Amino acid sequence: MTVRTRIAPSPTGDPHVGTAYVALFNYCFAKKHGGQFVLRIEDTDQKRSTSASEQMIFDALRWVGLEWDEGPDVGGPHGPYRQSERSELYAKHTAELVEKGHAFHCFCSTERLAALRQEQRSSGSSVTGYDGLCMSLSKDEVAERLAKGESHVIRMVVPREGECVFQDVLRGEIRIPWTQVDMQVLMKSDGLPTYHLANVVDDHHMEITHVMRGEEWINSAPKHQLLYEYFGWDMPVLCHLPLLRNPDKSKLSKRKNPTSLWWYREMGYLPEGLLNYLGHMAWTMPDERDLFTLEEMVDAFKIEKIALGGPVFDVPKLSSLNARWLREQLDPEQFIDRLVDWRLNREFLSKLVPLVQQRVQRFTDLIDLTDYMLTHLVEVDAETLQSGREAEEVMRDLYFAVQRFTALDEWNKESIEGVIRVLCEHSGLKMRVFVKPFYLAMSGKPSALPLFDSMEILGRDITRDRINHAIATLGGLGKKKLKKLDKELAALAVLAESE
Ligand code: GLU
């Protein structure tokens, strides 16, 4: 048997460290066994998926040094590798399930489903999820309602008693009562599949032998196992990887830790160091050494030796490991090459030069002008940040901007400017006054290169870090304040939408 593994990231937002982590383990296992590692793009959420984000997944995985044998950009015999291009396949298999009585059309309105949820919650019932109402519709009734064009989804039939028993390579037998498993929607009203259906159909057709994915998917395994049974297909081996955690043990989140792979690149981590650290999260080399290359990890890899437990992704520890890579693993020539790759290259300069050329008399002037473009945080004192305004008010503006920046689909000076303009209007201040703390937070100086350009070049993550740092300098926002501000921001969003 040829081992075939895969990852199926969704192309929404920036490429996530978790994607590289899961990819690394899938890669190591496939390569150890001379098999193939497949990259599939899960773009069934049409509203949120973007091709820019897909391209970033390719770039980020290549940046850390992982290559795939099959995928949307490299092709392969099991394509297409984008789920949005596989609709016919999903429709065919869903029809097959309906035909066999394993799935049914459901016409229930969102209002009815919300009321049902509310009722279950207030009665404290142990049974949750869909109650099966539409299962009792006759064939004729279904045909009639479909002919009328009534909006509907397709759900899978799930037993209402007993328990589902399945195996996980790392955890052995897992049992989940069927009452805890919802009659999952397989096909949404827009005719697109949900993750569960697409995932099972694709893993089967792509001949995936081992599904290695984050442990947040364990609870979905019963649905998947049942679908394999309904289809009469063999299920791949399941291996759920331990979730990466923040130092406080909560699930790794961008509120508490940088999660975008670009942050690590912009900050000047070596991709080998980052990959090494990600490997370290759930893997120990037989001789227990900390520093190892991808090839060494592949050579030594044994799936059953993946360590469970909540691996803490700790940026200072990553930095120590990265330091060893920089100091011990590179000779000076290689160090120069990496430095050039990082910032001292034409690509970076071509973004910077249009901003600085008209502002210098000599090249040495460049240093003062651009120092803040080459570092992480900058310092400014609270009084300067306030410039005569109330600290609370300045913090509010800064906080709103961070929240809005986080939600932006695309990071460029136009989208950044859009956010600032809306917030400026809301504040009732003149633009010049409104943007002052932002200039200071970004550059540490009262006058600097154009704000929106600087933010675009520095990237979303470093921009957010600096604004958050300024908020902390101003005294910070407690939980209660944050709650109030979140409400105010939500109201602002509603207002904007109705305009
Ligand atoms: N889009 C899912 C994720 O990236 C895929 C999960 C899976 O591998 O099945 O978490």
Short mmCIF file of C-alpha atoms and ligand atoms in Angstrom, two decimals:
data_model
loop_
_atom_site.label_atom_id
_atom_site.label_comp_id
_atom_site.label_asym_id
_atom_site.label_seq_id
_atom_site.Cartn_x
_atom_site.Cartn_y
_atom_site.Cartn_z
CA MET A 1 0.00 0.00 0.00
CA THR A 2 1.30 3.43 -0.88
CA VAL A 3 0.86 5.85 1.97
CA ARG A 4 -1.04 8.96 0.91
CA THR A 5 -1.66 11.85 3.27
CA ARG A 6 -3.22 15.23 2.71
CA ILE A 7 -4.00 18.58 4.17
CA ALA A 8 -7.10 20.55 3.27
CA PRO A 9 -6.64 24.16 4.35
CA SER A 10 -9.30 26.78 3.72
CA PRO A 11 -8.10 29.79 1.74
CA THR A 12 -9.38 32.46 4.11
CA GLY A 13 -7.13 35.09 5.64
CA ASP A 14 -3.44 34.74 6.28
CA PRO A 15 -1.70 31.36 6.26
CA HIS A 16 -1.83 29.93 9.77
CA VAL A 17 1.01 28.32 11.75
CA GLY A 18 -1.39 25.45 12.49
CA THR A 19 -1.51 24.69 8.78
CA ALA A 20 2.27 24.36 8.61
CA TYR A 21 2.24 22.21 11.75
CA VAL A 22 -0.33 19.76 10.40
CA ALA A 23 1.35 19.81 6.99
CA LEU A 24 4.71 18.96 8.56
CA PHE A 25 3.41 15.81 10.23
CA ASN A 26 1.54 14.70 7.11
CA TYR A 27 4.65 15.33 5.05
CA CYS A 28 6.96 13.42 7.39
CA PHE A 29 4.71 10.40 7.54
CA ALA A 30 4.20 10.22 3.77
CA LYS A 31 7.90 10.73 2.99
CA LYS A 32 9.06 8.25 5.61
CA HIS A 33 7.03 5.60 3.83
CA GLY A 34 7.92 6.68 0.30
CA GLY A 35 4.37 7.89 -0.20
CA GLN A 36 2.67 11.04 -1.39
CA PHE A 37 1.57 14.19 0.32
CA VAL A 38 -1.42 15.92 -1.25
CA LEU A 39 -2.57 19.52 -0.92
CA ARG A 40 -6.26 20.08 -1.38
CA ILE A 41 -7.93 23.46 -1.10
CA GLU A 42 -11.14 23.55 0.92
CA ASP A 43 -12.82 26.53 -0.70
CA THR A 44 -16.44 25.59 -0.19
CA ASP A 45 -17.08 28.73 1.81
CA GLN A 46 -17.52 30.91 -1.23
CA LYS A 47 -17.94 34.12 0.69
CA ARG A 48 -14.70 33.89 2.59
CA SER A 49 -12.38 32.04 0.21
CA THR A 50 -10.05 34.12 -1.93
CA SER A 51 -7.47 33.21 -4.53
CA ALA A 52 -5.01 35.60 -2.86
CA SER A 53 -5.29 33.55 0.30
CA GLU A 54 -4.86 30.31 -1.66
CA GLN A 55 -1.67 31.68 -3.19
CA MET A 56 -0.47 32.62 0.30
CA ILE A 57 -0.96 29.02 1.45
CA PHE A 58 1.27 27.83 -1.40
CA ASP A 59 3.87 30.51 -0.72
CA ALA A 60 3.89 30.01 3.03
CA LEU A 61 4.23 26.23 2.87
CA ARG A 62 7.04 26.56 0.33
CA TRP A 63 8.65 29.19 2.52
CA VAL A 64 8.86 26.74 5.43
CA GLY A 65 10.26 24.15 3.04
CA LEU A 66 7.35 21.78 2.46
CA GLU A 67 6.50 20.58 -1.04
CA TRP A 68 3.48 18.55 -2.10
CA ASP A 69 3.25 15.82 -4.72
CA GLU A 70 -0.24 16.74 -5.89
CA GLY A 71 -2.20 19.96 -5.58
CA PRO A 72 -4.04 22.71 -7.46
CA ASP A 73 -0.83 24.32 -8.67
CA VAL A 74 1.21 21.18 -9.41
CA GLY A 75 -1.60 18.98 -10.73
CA GLY A 76 -1.77 15.22 -10.30
CA PRO A 77 -3.92 12.25 -11.29
CA HIS A 78 -6.69 12.82 -8.71
CA GLY A 79 -7.63 16.42 -9.54
CA PRO A 80 -9.13 18.86 -9.52
CA TYR A 81 -7.66 19.71 -6.12
CA ARG A 82 -9.95 22.63 -5.34
CA GLN A 83 -13.24 21.61 -3.81
CA SER A 84 -15.08 24.36 -5.65
CA GLU A 85 -14.22 22.51 -8.88
CA ARG A 86 -15.58 19.17 -7.69
CA SER A 87 -19.25 20.08 -7.30
CA GLU A 88 -20.55 17.44 -9.68
CA LEU A 89 -18.90 14.69 -7.73
CA TYR A 90 -20.47 15.84 -4.47
CA ALA A 91 -23.89 16.20 -6.07
CA LYS A 92 -23.67 12.69 -7.51
CA HIS A 93 -22.72 11.13 -4.19
CA THR A 94 -25.34 13.08 -2.25
CA ALA A 95 -28.01 11.90 -4.68
CA GLU A 96 -26.79 8.36 -4.12
CA LEU A 97 -27.19 8.72 -0.36
CA VAL A 98 -30.71 10.14 -0.73
CA GLU A 99 -31.58 7.31 -3.10
CA LYS A 100 -30.42 4.71 -0.57
CA GLY A 101 -32.28 6.41 2.29
CA HIS A 102 -29.10 7.52 4.09
CA ALA A 103 -29.80 11.21 3.58
CA PHE A 104 -32.92 13.32 3.21
CA HIS A 105 -34.12 16.71 2.04
CA CYS A 106 -34.75 19.12 4.87
CA PHE A 107 -36.92 22.20 4.31
CA CYS A 108 -36.87 23.50 7.88
CA SER A 109 -36.47 27.25 8.13
CA THR A 110 -33.66 28.86 10.11
CA GLU A 111 -36.38 30.20 12.47
CA ARG A 112 -37.63 26.69 13.20
CA LEU A 113 -34.09 25.44 13.78
CA ALA A 114 -33.32 28.34 16.12
CA ALA A 115 -36.54 27.70 18.08
CA LEU A 116 -35.67 24.02 18.33
CA ARG A 117 -32.22 24.83 19.65
CA GLN A 118 -33.70 27.23 22.17
CA GLU A 119 -36.21 24.63 23.34
CA GLN A 120 -33.53 21.96 23.73
CA ARG A 121 -31.38 24.34 25.67
CA SER A 122 -34.06 25.49 28.06
CA SER A 123 -35.38 21.98 28.71
CA GLY A 124 -31.82 20.83 29.47
CA SER A 125 -32.33 17.88 27.11
CA SER A 126 -29.32 15.64 26.48
CA VAL A 127 -30.48 15.25 22.90
CA THR A 128 -29.33 18.12 20.78
CA GLY A 129 -29.31 18.90 17.11
CA TYR A 130 -31.87 18.34 14.39
CA ASP A 131 -35.01 16.43 15.46
CA GLY A 132 -35.57 14.59 12.18
CA LEU A 133 -38.86 16.28 11.27
CA CYS A 134 -38.26 16.21 7.50
CA MET A 135 -37.36 12.52 7.54
CA SER A 136 -41.06 11.77 7.68
CA LEU A 137 -41.92 13.63 4.46
CA SER A 138 -43.24 11.34 1.74
CA LYS A 139 -41.41 11.06 -1.56
CA ASP A 140 -44.26 12.84 -3.33
CA GLU A 141 -44.27 15.68 -0.86
CA VAL A 142 -40.52 16.14 -1.24
CA ALA A 143 -40.84 16.08 -5.04
CA GLU A 144 -43.60 18.66 -4.90
CA ARG A 145 -41.70 21.03 -2.65
CA LEU A 146 -38.56 20.66 -4.75
CA ALA A 147 -40.59 21.38 -7.89
CA LYS A 148 -41.83 24.56 -6.25
CA GLY A 149 -38.20 25.54 -5.74
CA GLU A 150 -38.39 25.59 -1.94
CA SER A 151 -35.10 26.28 -0.25
CA HIS A 152 -33.64 23.15 1.32
CA VAL A 153 -30.53 21.36 2.54
CA ILE A 154 -29.64 17.68 2.53
CA ARG A 155 -28.91 16.03 5.85
CA MET A 156 -27.48 12.65 6.69
CA VAL A 157 -29.43 10.10 8.68
CA VAL A 158 -27.77 9.47 12.04
CA PRO A 159 -28.79 6.72 14.48
CA ARG A 160 -30.50 8.06 17.60
CA GLU A 161 -29.22 5.36 19.95
CA GLY A 162 -26.10 3.42 20.75
CA GLU A 163 -22.60 4.74 20.31
CA CYS A 164 -20.12 5.18 17.56
CA VAL A 165 -16.83 3.37 18.08
CA PHE A 166 -13.81 4.32 16.04
CA GLN A 167 -10.04 4.07 16.22
CA ASP A 168 -7.43 6.77 16.39
CA VAL A 169 -3.79 5.75 15.92
CA LEU A 170 -2.69 7.78 18.92
CA ARG A 171 -5.68 7.37 21.23
CA GLY A 172 -6.88 3.85 20.49
CA GLU A 173 -10.61 3.27 20.71
CA ILE A 174 -12.89 6.30 21.02
CA ARG A 175 -16.60 6.05 21.80
CA ILE A 176 -19.12 8.81 21.19
CA PRO A 177 -22.88 8.35 21.83
CA TRP A 178 -24.93 8.86 18.67
CA THR A 179 -27.22 11.26 20.52
CA GLN A 180 -24.29 13.68 20.55
CA VAL A 181 -23.95 13.51 16.78
CA ASP A 182 -26.15 15.87 14.79
CA MET A 183 -27.92 14.91 11.58
CA GLN A 184 -25.27 16.80 9.74
CA VAL A 185 -26.08 18.96 6.75
CA LEU A 186 -24.18 17.47 3.82
CA MET A 187 -25.34 19.83 1.11
CA LYS A 188 -26.12 23.45 1.86
CA SER A 189 -28.98 25.40 0.33
CA ASP A 190 -26.56 26.95 -2.14
CA GLY A 191 -25.84 23.47 -3.51
CA LEU A 192 -22.33 23.41 -2.07
CA PRO A 193 -21.16 20.58 0.16
CA THR A 194 -20.25 20.97 3.79
CA TYR A 195 -16.80 20.04 5.02
CA HIS A 196 -17.95 16.58 6.14
CA LEU A 197 -19.29 15.40 2.82
CA ALA A 198 -16.57 16.96 0.69
CA ASN A 199 -13.88 15.64 2.96
CA VAL A 200 -15.07 12.03 2.86
CA VAL A 201 -15.74 12.03 -0.88
CA ASP A 202 -12.37 13.61 -1.64
CA ASP A 203 -10.33 11.45 0.72
CA HIS A 204 -11.88 8.41 -0.93
CA HIS A 205 -11.37 9.54 -4.52
CA MET A 206 -7.90 10.85 -3.79
CA GLU A 207 -7.01 7.46 -2.28
CA ILE A 208 -5.92 8.98 1.01
CA THR A 209 -4.73 6.25 3.39
CA HIS A 210 -4.09 8.33 6.53
CA VAL A 211 -5.99 11.37 7.72
CA MET A 212 -3.76 13.36 10.05
CA ARG A 213 -5.54 16.49 11.21
CA GLY A 214 -6.07 18.65 14.29
CA GLU A 215 -7.80 17.10 17.27
CA GLU A 216 -10.66 19.59 16.98
CA TRP A 217 -12.02 17.20 14.35
CA ILE A 218 -12.36 14.15 16.63
CA ASN A 219 -16.03 14.86 17.21
CA SER A 220 -16.62 14.82 13.46
CA ALA A 221 -15.16 11.35 13.06
CA PRO A 222 -18.48 9.54 13.79
CA LYS A 223 -20.16 11.40 10.93
CA HIS A 224 -17.29 10.53 8.64
CA GLN A 225 -17.19 6.88 9.65
CA LEU A 226 -20.93 6.63 9.04
CA LEU A 227 -20.57 8.22 5.61
CA TYR A 228 -17.85 5.71 4.67
CA GLU A 229 -20.21 2.93 5.75
CA TYR A 230 -23.11 4.38 3.76
CA PHE A 231 -20.94 4.60 0.68
CA GLY A 232 -19.40 1.18 1.25
CA TRP A 233 -15.88 2.61 1.20
CA ASP A 234 -12.89 1.81 3.39
CA MET A 235 -12.13 4.53 5.87
CA PRO A 236 -8.57 5.90 6.04
CA VAL A 237 -6.63 5.53 9.28
CA LEU A 238 -7.35 8.47 11.61
CA CYS A 239 -4.67 10.31 13.52
CA HIS A 240 -5.69 13.45 15.38
CA LEU A 241 -2.77 15.71 16.21
CA PRO A 242 -2.69 17.59 19.52
CA LEU A 243 -3.82 21.20 19.24
CA LEU A 244 -1.26 23.95 19.52
CA ARG A 245 -1.89 26.09 22.58
CA ASN A 246 -1.20 29.56 23.89
CA PRO A 247 1.01 29.70 26.96
CA ASP A 248 -2.19 29.85 29.08
CA LYS A 249 -3.17 26.48 27.53
CA SER A 250 -6.10 27.85 25.53
CA LYS A 251 -6.27 26.98 21.84
CA LEU A 252 -3.68 28.96 19.88
CA SER A 253 -5.36 32.19 18.93
CA LYS A 254 -4.25 35.38 17.31
CA ARG A 255 -5.47 37.42 20.25
CA LYS A 256 -2.72 35.90 22.38
CA ASN A 257 -0.08 34.77 19.92
CA PRO A 258 0.86 35.66 16.39
CA THR A 259 -0.64 32.92 14.23
CA SER A 260 0.13 34.11 10.73
CA LEU A 261 3.13 32.47 9.13
CA TRP A 262 3.91 35.86 7.60
CA TRP A 263 4.48 37.34 11.02
CA TYR A 264 7.28 34.85 11.59
CA ARG A 265 8.77 35.58 8.19
CA GLU A 266 8.55 39.36 8.64
CA MET A 267 10.06 39.11 12.09
CA GLY A 268 13.11 37.36 10.70
CA TYR A 269 12.71 33.81 11.87
CA LEU A 270 14.40 31.22 9.70
CA PRO A 271 11.89 28.88 8.11
CA GLU A 272 14.02 25.92 9.23
CA GLY A 273 13.88 27.19 12.80
CA LEU A 274 10.12 27.59 12.70
CA LEU A 275 9.58 24.17 11.14
CA ASN A 276 11.95 22.63 13.67
CA TYR A 277 9.95 24.21 16.49
CA LEU A 278 6.64 23.03 15.02
CA GLY A 279 8.05 19.52 14.81
CA HIS A 280 9.10 19.83 18.39
CA MET A 281 5.48 20.47 19.40
CA ALA A 282 4.49 16.83 19.12
CA TRP A 283 7.68 14.98 18.30
CA THR A 284 10.92 14.10 20.04
CA MET A 285 13.95 12.75 18.20
CA PRO A 286 15.14 9.32 19.39
CA ASP A 287 18.27 10.97 20.87
CA GLU A 288 16.13 13.82 22.24
CA ARG A 289 18.09 16.58 20.55
CA ASP A 290 16.16 19.83 20.07
CA LEU A 291 17.68 20.96 16.84
CA PHE A 292 16.84 18.85 13.80
CA THR A 293 16.28 19.32 10.10
CA LEU A 294 13.25 18.27 8.10
CA GLU A 295 15.22 15.39 6.57
CA GLU A 296 16.26 14.17 10.00
CA MET A 297 12.68 14.30 11.22
CA VAL A 298 11.49 12.33 8.17
CA ASP A 299 14.20 9.71 8.71
CA ALA A 300 13.35 9.16 12.34
CA PHE A 301 9.57 9.55 12.02
CA LYS A 302 7.20 7.04 13.57
CA ILE A 303 3.51 7.93 13.62
CA GLU A 304 2.85 6.12 16.89
CA LYS A 305 5.48 8.22 18.62
CA ILE A 306 3.60 11.48 18.10
CA ALA A 307 3.20 12.90 21.59
CA LEU A 308 -0.25 13.87 22.85
CA GLY A 309 -0.70 16.48 25.51
CA GLY A 310 -1.22 20.16 24.94
CA PRO A 311 1.86 21.50 23.19
CA VAL A 312 2.42 25.13 24.09
CA PHE A 313 3.56 27.34 21.27
CA ASP A 314 5.80 29.74 23.08
CA VAL A 315 7.34 32.52 21.00
CA PRO A 316 10.38 33.11 23.30
CA LYS A 317 11.22 29.39 23.10
CA LEU A 318 10.91 29.53 19.35
CA SER A 319 13.26 32.52 19.39
CA SER A 320 15.89 30.57 21.35
CA LEU A 321 15.74 27.74 18.88
CA ASN A 322 15.85 30.19 16.00
CA ALA A 323 18.94 31.77 17.57
CA ARG A 324 20.69 28.43 17.41
CA TRP A 325 19.80 28.09 13.76
CA LEU A 326 21.12 31.57 13.01
CA ARG A 327 24.31 31.15 15.02
CA GLU A 328 25.21 27.51 14.59
CA GLN A 329 23.70 26.38 11.35
CA LEU A 330 24.64 29.16 8.96
CA ASP A 331 28.13 30.14 7.85
CA PRO A 332 28.62 33.88 7.24
CA GLU A 333 27.90 33.53 3.52
CA GLN A 334 24.64 31.77 4.20
CA PHE A 335 23.80 34.32 6.85
CA ILE A 336 24.24 37.06 4.24
CA ASP A 337 22.04 35.19 1.77
CA ARG A 338 19.29 34.86 4.34
CA LEU A 339 19.51 38.48 5.36
CA VAL A 340 19.21 39.52 1.73
CA ASP A 341 16.21 37.24 1.33
CA TRP A 342 14.61 38.74 4.39
CA ARG A 343 14.79 42.50 3.80
CA LEU A 344 17.86 43.59 1.95
CA ASN A 345 16.38 42.73 -1.39
CA ARG A 346 15.02 44.55 -4.41
CA GLU A 347 11.47 43.53 -3.70
CA PHE A 348 11.44 45.18 -0.31
CA LEU A 349 13.40 48.19 -1.53
CA SER A 350 11.04 48.67 -4.43
CA LYS A 351 8.21 49.15 -1.95
CA LEU A 352 10.24 51.50 0.19
CA VAL A 353 12.03 53.64 -2.36
CA PRO A 354 8.93 55.35 -3.78
CA LEU A 355 8.25 56.59 -0.25
CA VAL A 356 11.74 57.81 0.54
CA GLN A 357 13.41 58.98 -2.66
CA GLN A 358 11.97 62.49 -2.50
CA ARG A 359 12.78 62.83 1.16
CA VAL A 360 16.55 62.30 1.25
CA GLN A 361 19.60 64.43 0.59
CA ARG A 362 22.11 61.63 1.12
CA PHE A 363 21.78 57.84 1.50
CA THR A 364 22.63 58.14 5.16
CA ASP A 365 19.33 59.98 5.67
CA LEU A 366 17.63 56.72 4.83
CA ILE A 367 18.53 55.20 8.15
CA ASP A 368 16.59 57.69 10.23
CA LEU A 369 13.68 57.64 7.85
CA THR A 370 13.25 53.90 7.70
CA ASP A 371 14.57 52.43 10.94
CA TYR A 372 11.06 51.63 12.13
CA MET A 373 10.43 49.65 8.95
CA LEU A 374 13.06 47.11 9.99
CA THR A 375 12.06 46.34 13.54
CA HIS A 376 9.21 44.94 15.58
CA LEU A 377 7.92 47.28 18.30
CA VAL A 378 8.66 50.97 18.73
CA GLU A 379 8.42 52.97 21.93
CA VAL A 380 6.52 56.21 22.55
CA ASP A 381 5.41 57.52 25.92
CA ALA A 382 1.76 57.88 26.87
CA GLU A 383 1.77 61.67 26.96
CA THR A 384 3.06 61.93 23.41
CA LEU A 385 0.55 59.32 22.24
CA GLN A 386 -2.28 61.27 23.79
CA SER A 387 -1.14 64.64 22.46
CA GLY A 388 -3.62 66.39 24.72
CA ARG A 389 -6.49 63.96 24.16
CA GLU A 390 -8.09 61.67 26.74
CA ALA A 391 -6.23 58.34 26.99
CA GLU A 392 -9.54 56.44 26.94
CA GLU A 393 -10.57 58.03 23.71
CA VAL A 394 -7.27 57.36 21.99
CA MET A 395 -7.33 53.76 23.18
CA ARG A 396 -10.83 53.39 21.81
CA ASP A 397 -9.78 54.54 18.35
CA LEU A 398 -6.71 52.33 18.37
CA TYR A 399 -8.69 49.33 19.57
CA PHE A 400 -11.40 49.78 16.94
CA ALA A 401 -8.75 49.95 14.26
CA VAL A 402 -7.10 46.70 15.42
CA GLN A 403 -10.45 44.93 15.38
CA ARG A 404 -11.31 46.24 11.95
CA PHE A 405 -7.87 45.42 10.59
CA THR A 406 -8.20 41.87 11.83
CA ALA A 407 -11.44 41.46 9.92
CA LEU A 408 -10.15 42.84 6.62
CA ASP A 409 -10.05 40.33 3.79
CA GLU A 410 -7.26 42.08 1.98
CA TRP A 411 -4.40 43.98 3.47
CA ASN A 412 -3.42 46.94 1.32
CA LYS A 413 -3.27 50.69 1.72
CA GLU A 414 -6.73 51.19 0.23
CA SER A 415 -8.41 48.77 2.62
CA ILE A 416 -6.43 50.23 5.54
CA GLU A 417 -7.44 53.75 4.58
CA GLY A 418 -11.07 52.65 4.35
CA VAL A 419 -10.99 51.50 7.97
CA ILE A 420 -9.34 54.67 9.21
CA ARG A 421 -11.78 56.92 7.34
CA VAL A 422 -14.85 55.23 8.80
CA LEU A 423 -13.42 55.38 12.32
CA CYS A 424 -12.34 58.98 11.91
CA GLU A 425 -15.85 59.93 10.88
CA HIS A 426 -17.25 58.08 13.89
CA SER A 427 -14.93 59.96 16.23
CA GLY A 428 -15.94 63.35 14.84
CA LEU A 429 -12.30 64.44 14.78
CA LYS A 430 -10.35 66.01 11.96
CA MET A 431 -8.32 63.43 10.05
CA ARG A 432 -5.07 65.11 11.03
CA VAL A 433 -5.88 64.79 14.73
CA PHE A 434 -7.33 61.33 14.43
CA VAL A 435 -4.32 59.77 12.71
CA LYS A 436 -1.69 61.28 14.98
CA PRO A 437 -1.63 58.46 17.56
CA PHE A 438 -1.50 56.00 14.68
CA TYR A 439 1.61 57.66 13.25
CA LEU A 440 3.17 57.58 16.67
CA ALA A 441 2.18 53.99 17.36
CA MET A 442 3.58 52.87 14.02
CA SER A 443 6.78 54.84 13.78
CA GLY A 444 7.51 56.16 17.25
CA LYS A 445 7.92 59.63 15.73
CA PRO A 446 5.63 62.60 15.19
CA SER A 447 6.33 62.62 11.49
CA ALA A 448 7.10 59.61 9.41
CA LEU A 449 6.55 58.06 6.00
CA PRO A 450 2.95 57.93 4.75
CA LEU A 451 0.91 56.00 7.27
CA PHE A 452 -1.13 53.65 5.11
CA ASP A 453 1.86 52.70 2.97
CA SER A 454 3.94 51.99 6.07
CA MET A 455 1.19 49.79 7.46
CA GLU A 456 0.84 47.90 4.21
CA ILE A 457 4.56 47.25 3.98
CA LEU A 458 4.96 46.29 7.63
CA GLY A 459 2.08 43.87 7.27
CA ARG A 460 -1.06 43.29 9.23
CA ASP A 461 0.52 41.49 12.16
CA ILE A 462 3.29 43.92 12.98
CA THR A 463 0.82 46.78 12.54
CA ARG A 464 -1.50 45.20 15.06
CA ASP A 465 1.37 44.47 17.44
CA ARG A 466 2.41 48.12 17.42
CA ILE A 467 -1.10 49.44 17.94
CA ASN A 468 -1.69 46.97 20.75
CA HIS A 469 1.61 48.00 22.26
CA ALA A 470 0.48 51.65 22.16
CA ILE A 471 -2.80 50.69 23.88
CA ALA A 472 -0.78 48.97 26.61
CA THR A 473 1.41 52.07 26.96
CA LEU A 474 -1.75 54.13 27.49
CA GLY A 475 -2.76 51.92 30.39
CA GLY A 476 -4.55 49.12 28.55
CA LEU A 477 -8.20 48.11 28.37
CA GLY A 478 -9.81 45.91 31.01
CA LYS A 479 -12.39 43.22 30.26
CA LYS A 480 -15.35 45.44 31.03
CA LYS A 481 -14.11 48.21 28.78
CA LEU A 482 -13.44 45.76 25.99
CA LYS A 483 -16.97 44.44 26.21
CA LYS A 484 -18.39 47.93 25.98
CA LEU A 485 -16.16 48.81 23.07
CA ASP A 486 -17.05 45.60 21.24
CA LYS A 487 -20.70 46.57 21.52
CA GLU A 488 -20.05 50.05 20.25
CA LEU A 489 -18.08 48.66 17.32
CA ALA A 490 -20.82 46.16 16.47
CA ALA A 491 -23.37 48.99 16.45
CA LEU A 492 -21.11 50.94 14.16
CA ALA A 493 -20.97 47.98 11.77
CA VAL A 494 -24.77 47.75 11.67
CA LEU A 495 -24.96 51.46 10.96
CA ALA A 496 -22.45 51.15 8.14
CA GLU A 497 -24.39 48.28 6.58
CA SER A 498 -27.69 50.10 6.62
CA GLU A 499 -26.20 53.11 4.88
N1 GLU B 1 -10.14 22.72 6.50
C1 GLU B 1 -9.89 21.86 7.62
C2 GLU B 1 -8.74 22.40 8.42
O1 GLU B 1 -7.84 22.98 7.84
C3 GLU B 1 -9.54 20.46 7.17
C4 GLU B 1 -9.57 19.45 8.25
C5 GLU B 1 -9.14 18.09 7.72
O2 GLU B 1 -7.94 17.94 7.49
O3 GLU B 1 -9.98 17.21 7.55
O4 GLU B 1 -8.70 22.30 9.63
#
